[in-house]
PDB file of C-alpha atoms in Angstrom:
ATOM      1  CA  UNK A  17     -61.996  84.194  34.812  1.00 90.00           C
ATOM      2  CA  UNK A  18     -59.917  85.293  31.502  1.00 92.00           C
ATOM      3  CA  UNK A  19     -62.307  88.256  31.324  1.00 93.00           C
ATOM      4  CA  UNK A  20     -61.805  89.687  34.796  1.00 95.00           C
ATOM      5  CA  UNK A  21     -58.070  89.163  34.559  1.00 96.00           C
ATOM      6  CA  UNK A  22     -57.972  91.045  31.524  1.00 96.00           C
ATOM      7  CA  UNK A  23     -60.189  93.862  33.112  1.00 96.00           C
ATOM      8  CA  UNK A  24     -58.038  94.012  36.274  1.00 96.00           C
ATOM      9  CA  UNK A  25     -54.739  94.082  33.847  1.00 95.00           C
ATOM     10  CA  UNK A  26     -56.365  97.420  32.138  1.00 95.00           C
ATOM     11  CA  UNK A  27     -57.006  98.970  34.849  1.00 94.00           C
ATOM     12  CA  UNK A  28     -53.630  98.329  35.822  1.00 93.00           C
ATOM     13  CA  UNK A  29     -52.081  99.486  32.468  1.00 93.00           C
ATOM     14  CA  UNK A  30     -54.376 102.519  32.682  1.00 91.00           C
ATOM     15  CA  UNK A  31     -53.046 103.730  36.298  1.00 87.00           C
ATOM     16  CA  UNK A  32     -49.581 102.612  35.815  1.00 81.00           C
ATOM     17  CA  UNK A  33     -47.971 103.161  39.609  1.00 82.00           C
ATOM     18  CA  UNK A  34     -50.499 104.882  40.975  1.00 90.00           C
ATOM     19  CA  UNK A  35     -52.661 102.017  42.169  1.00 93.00           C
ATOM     20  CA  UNK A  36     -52.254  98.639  42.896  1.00 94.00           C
ATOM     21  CA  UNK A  37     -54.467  95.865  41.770  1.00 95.00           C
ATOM     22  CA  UNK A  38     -55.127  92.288  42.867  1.00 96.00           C
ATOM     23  CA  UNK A  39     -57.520  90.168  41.517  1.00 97.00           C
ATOM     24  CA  UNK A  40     -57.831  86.566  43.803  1.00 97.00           C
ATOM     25  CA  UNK A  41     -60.544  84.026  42.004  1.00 95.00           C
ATOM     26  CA  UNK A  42     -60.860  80.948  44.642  1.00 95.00           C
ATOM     27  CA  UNK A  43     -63.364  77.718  43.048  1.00 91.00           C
ATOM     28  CA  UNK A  44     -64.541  77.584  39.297  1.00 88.00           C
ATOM     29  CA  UNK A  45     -66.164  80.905  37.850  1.00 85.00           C
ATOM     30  CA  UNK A  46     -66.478  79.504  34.265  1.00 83.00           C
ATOM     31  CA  UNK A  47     -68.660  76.836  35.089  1.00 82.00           C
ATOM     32  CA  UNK A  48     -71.225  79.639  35.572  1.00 82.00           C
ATOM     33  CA  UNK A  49     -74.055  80.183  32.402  1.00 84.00           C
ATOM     34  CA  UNK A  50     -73.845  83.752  30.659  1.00 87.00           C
ATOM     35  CA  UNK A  51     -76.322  85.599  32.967  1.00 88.00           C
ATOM     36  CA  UNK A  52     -74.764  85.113  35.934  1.00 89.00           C
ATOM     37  CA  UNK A  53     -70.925  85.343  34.093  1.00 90.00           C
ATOM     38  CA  UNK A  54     -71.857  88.755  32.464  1.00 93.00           C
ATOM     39  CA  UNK A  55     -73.327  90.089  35.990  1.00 93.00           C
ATOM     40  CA  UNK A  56     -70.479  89.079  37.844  1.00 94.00           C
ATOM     41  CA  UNK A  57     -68.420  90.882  35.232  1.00 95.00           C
ATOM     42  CA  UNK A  58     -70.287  93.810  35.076  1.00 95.00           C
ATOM     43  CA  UNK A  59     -70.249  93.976  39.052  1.00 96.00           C
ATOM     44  CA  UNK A  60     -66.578  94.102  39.151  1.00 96.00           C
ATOM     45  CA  UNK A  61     -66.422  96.618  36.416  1.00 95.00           C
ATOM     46  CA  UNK A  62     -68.615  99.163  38.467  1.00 94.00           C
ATOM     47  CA  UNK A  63     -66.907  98.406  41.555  1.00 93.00           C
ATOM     48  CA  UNK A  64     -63.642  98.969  40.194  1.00 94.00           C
ATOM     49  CA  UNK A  65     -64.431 102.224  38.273  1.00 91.00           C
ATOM     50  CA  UNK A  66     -66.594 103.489  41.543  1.00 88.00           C
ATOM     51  CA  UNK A  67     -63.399 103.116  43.781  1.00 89.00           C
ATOM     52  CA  UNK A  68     -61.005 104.565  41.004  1.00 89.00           C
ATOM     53  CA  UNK A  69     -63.608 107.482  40.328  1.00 86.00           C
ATOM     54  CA  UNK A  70     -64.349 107.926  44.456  1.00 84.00           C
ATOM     55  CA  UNK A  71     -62.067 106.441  46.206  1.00 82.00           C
ATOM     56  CA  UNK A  72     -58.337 107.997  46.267  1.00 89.00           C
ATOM     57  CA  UNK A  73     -56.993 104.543  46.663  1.00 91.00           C
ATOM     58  CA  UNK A  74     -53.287 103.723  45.961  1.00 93.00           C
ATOM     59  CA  UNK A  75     -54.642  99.379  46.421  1.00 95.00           C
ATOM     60  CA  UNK A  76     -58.328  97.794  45.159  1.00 95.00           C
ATOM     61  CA  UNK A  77     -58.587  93.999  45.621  1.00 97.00           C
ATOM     62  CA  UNK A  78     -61.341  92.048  44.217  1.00 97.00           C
ATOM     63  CA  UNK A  79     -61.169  88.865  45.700  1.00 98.00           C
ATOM     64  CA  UNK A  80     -64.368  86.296  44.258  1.00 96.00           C
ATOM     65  CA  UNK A  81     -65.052  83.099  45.929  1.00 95.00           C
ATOM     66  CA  UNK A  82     -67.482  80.111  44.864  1.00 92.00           C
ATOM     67  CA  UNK A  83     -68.637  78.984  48.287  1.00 91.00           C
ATOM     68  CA  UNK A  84     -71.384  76.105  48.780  1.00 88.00           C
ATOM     69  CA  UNK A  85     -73.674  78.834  49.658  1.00 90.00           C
ATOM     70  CA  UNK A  86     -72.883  80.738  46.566  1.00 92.00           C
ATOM     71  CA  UNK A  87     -71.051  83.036  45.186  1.00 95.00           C
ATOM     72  CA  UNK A  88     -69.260  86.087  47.162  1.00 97.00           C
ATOM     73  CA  UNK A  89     -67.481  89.137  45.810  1.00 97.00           C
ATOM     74  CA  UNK A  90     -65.673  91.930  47.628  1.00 97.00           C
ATOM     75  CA  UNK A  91     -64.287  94.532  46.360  1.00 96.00           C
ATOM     76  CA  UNK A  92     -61.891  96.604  48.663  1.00 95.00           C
ATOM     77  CA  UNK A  93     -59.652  99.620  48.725  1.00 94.00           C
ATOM     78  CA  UNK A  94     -57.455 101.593  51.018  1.00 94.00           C
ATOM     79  CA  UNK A  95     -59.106 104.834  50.090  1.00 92.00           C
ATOM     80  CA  UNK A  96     -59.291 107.790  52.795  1.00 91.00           C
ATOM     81  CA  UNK A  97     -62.691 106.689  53.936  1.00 86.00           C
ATOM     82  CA  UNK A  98     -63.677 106.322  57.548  1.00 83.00           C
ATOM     83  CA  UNK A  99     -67.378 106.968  58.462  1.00 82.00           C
ATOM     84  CA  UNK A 100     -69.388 104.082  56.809  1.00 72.00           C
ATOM     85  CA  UNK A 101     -71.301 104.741  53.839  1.00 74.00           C
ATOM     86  CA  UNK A 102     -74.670 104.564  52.825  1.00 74.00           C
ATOM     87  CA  UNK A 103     -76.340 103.244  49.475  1.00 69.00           C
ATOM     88  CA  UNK A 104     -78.420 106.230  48.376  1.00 65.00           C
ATOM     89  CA  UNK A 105     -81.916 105.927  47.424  1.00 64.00           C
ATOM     90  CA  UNK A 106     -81.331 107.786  44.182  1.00 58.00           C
ATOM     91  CA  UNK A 107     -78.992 108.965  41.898  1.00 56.00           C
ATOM     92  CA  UNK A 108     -76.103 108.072  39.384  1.00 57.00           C
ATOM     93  CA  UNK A 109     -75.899 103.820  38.073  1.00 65.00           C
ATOM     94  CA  UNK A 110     -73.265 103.062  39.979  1.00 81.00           C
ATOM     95  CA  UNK A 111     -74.145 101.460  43.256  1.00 84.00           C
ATOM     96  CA  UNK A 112     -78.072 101.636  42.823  1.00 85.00           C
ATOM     97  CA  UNK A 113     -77.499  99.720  39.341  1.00 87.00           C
ATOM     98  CA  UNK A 114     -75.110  97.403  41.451  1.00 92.00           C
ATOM     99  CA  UNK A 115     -77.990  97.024  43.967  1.00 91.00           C
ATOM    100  CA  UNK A 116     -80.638  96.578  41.468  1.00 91.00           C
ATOM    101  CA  UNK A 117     -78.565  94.027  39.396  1.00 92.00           C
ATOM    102  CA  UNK A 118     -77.728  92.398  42.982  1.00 95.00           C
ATOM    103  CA  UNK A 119     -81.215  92.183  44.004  1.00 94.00           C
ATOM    104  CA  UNK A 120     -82.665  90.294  40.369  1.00 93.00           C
ATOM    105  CA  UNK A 121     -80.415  87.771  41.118  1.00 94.00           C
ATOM    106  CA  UNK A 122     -81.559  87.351  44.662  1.00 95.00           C
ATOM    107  CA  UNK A 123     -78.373  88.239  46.350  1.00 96.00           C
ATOM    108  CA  UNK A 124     -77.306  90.897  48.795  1.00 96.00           C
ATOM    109  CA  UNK A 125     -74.994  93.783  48.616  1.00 95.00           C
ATOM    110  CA  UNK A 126     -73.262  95.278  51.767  1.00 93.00           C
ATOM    111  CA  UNK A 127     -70.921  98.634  52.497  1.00 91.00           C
ATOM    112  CA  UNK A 128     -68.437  98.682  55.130  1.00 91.00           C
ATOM    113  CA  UNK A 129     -65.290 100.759  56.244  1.00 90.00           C
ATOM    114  CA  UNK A 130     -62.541  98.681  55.765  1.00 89.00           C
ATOM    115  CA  UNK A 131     -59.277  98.506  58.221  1.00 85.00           C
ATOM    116  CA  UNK A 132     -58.263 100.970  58.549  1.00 86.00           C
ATOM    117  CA  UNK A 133     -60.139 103.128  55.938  1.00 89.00           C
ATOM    118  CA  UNK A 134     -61.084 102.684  52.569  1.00 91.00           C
ATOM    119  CA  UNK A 135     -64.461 100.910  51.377  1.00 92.00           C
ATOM    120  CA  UNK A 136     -65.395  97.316  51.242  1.00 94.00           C
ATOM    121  CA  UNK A 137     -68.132  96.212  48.977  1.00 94.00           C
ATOM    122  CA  UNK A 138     -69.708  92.696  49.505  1.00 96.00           C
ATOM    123  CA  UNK A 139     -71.959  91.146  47.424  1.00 97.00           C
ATOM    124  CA  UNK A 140     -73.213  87.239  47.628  1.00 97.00           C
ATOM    125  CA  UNK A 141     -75.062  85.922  45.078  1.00 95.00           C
ATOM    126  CA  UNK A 142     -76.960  82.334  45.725  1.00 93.00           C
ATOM    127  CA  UNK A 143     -75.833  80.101  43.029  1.00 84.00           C
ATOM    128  CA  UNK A 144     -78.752  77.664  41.863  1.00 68.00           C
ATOM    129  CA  UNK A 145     -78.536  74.435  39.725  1.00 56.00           C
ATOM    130  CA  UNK A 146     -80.180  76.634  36.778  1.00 52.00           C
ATOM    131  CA  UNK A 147     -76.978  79.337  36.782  1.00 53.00           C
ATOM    132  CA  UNK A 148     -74.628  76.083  35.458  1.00 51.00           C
ATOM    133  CA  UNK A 149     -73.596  76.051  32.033  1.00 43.00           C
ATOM    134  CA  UNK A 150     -74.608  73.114  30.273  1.00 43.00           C
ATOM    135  CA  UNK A 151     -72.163  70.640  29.439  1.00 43.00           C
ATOM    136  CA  UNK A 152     -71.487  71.783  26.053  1.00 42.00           C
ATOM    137  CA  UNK A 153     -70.367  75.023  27.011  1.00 45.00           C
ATOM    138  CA  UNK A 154     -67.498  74.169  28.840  1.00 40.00           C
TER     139      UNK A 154
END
């Protein structure tokens, strides 16, 4: 949780005024063991420099949510986008390496136009008895 605040903050820092950011963490992300913490880290850190690279926003929201069926992510902005977009077969890391790193942990990954315009990235990750720290490392 420290860690994605922290990234959020830069990012903030780094645009100063020009974009909004809002980072909204609902249940107990630290509970979590390093694989799935790192890849949930590294998922919001493509997804945030993806919009900022491609997506003209002036807002991104991450919003992360431990639900009983898992964990969800969605990343959204208010870019000028407004035909929904497709996750290429090839190409640069960004979304493929989001997919791939989706996909090895058995979760899904979704793109959507958001209201009005802009992009919203879903991802939900099944969270499994194995992907809890152990006591130690709380």
């Amino acid at each position: 949780t420290a860690c994605l605040q922290q990234l959020v903050d830069s990012w903030q820092r780094r645009d100063a005024g020009r974009c909004e950011y809002r980072l909204q963490i609902e249940g107990d992300l630290d509970r979590w063991d390093d694989t799935l913490s790192v890849s949930v880290f590294r998922l919001v850190q493509e997804g945030l420099t993806n919009a900022v690279r491609h997506g003209q926003a002036s807002r991104i929201e991450v919003a992360l949510s431990v639900r009983t069926d898992g964990l969800h992510l969605r990343l959204q902005d208010n870019g000028p986008l407004v035909q929904p977009p497709t996750l290429p077969a090839t190409g640069g890391q960004g979304l493929l390496g989001m997919r791939e790193r989706v996909l090895a942990l058995g979760g899904t990954l979704s793109l959507a136009v958001a209201e009005p315009h802009g992009l919203r990235l879903c991802i939900h990750l099944p969270v499994h008895e194995g992907h809890h720290a152990a006591p130690a490392d709380r």
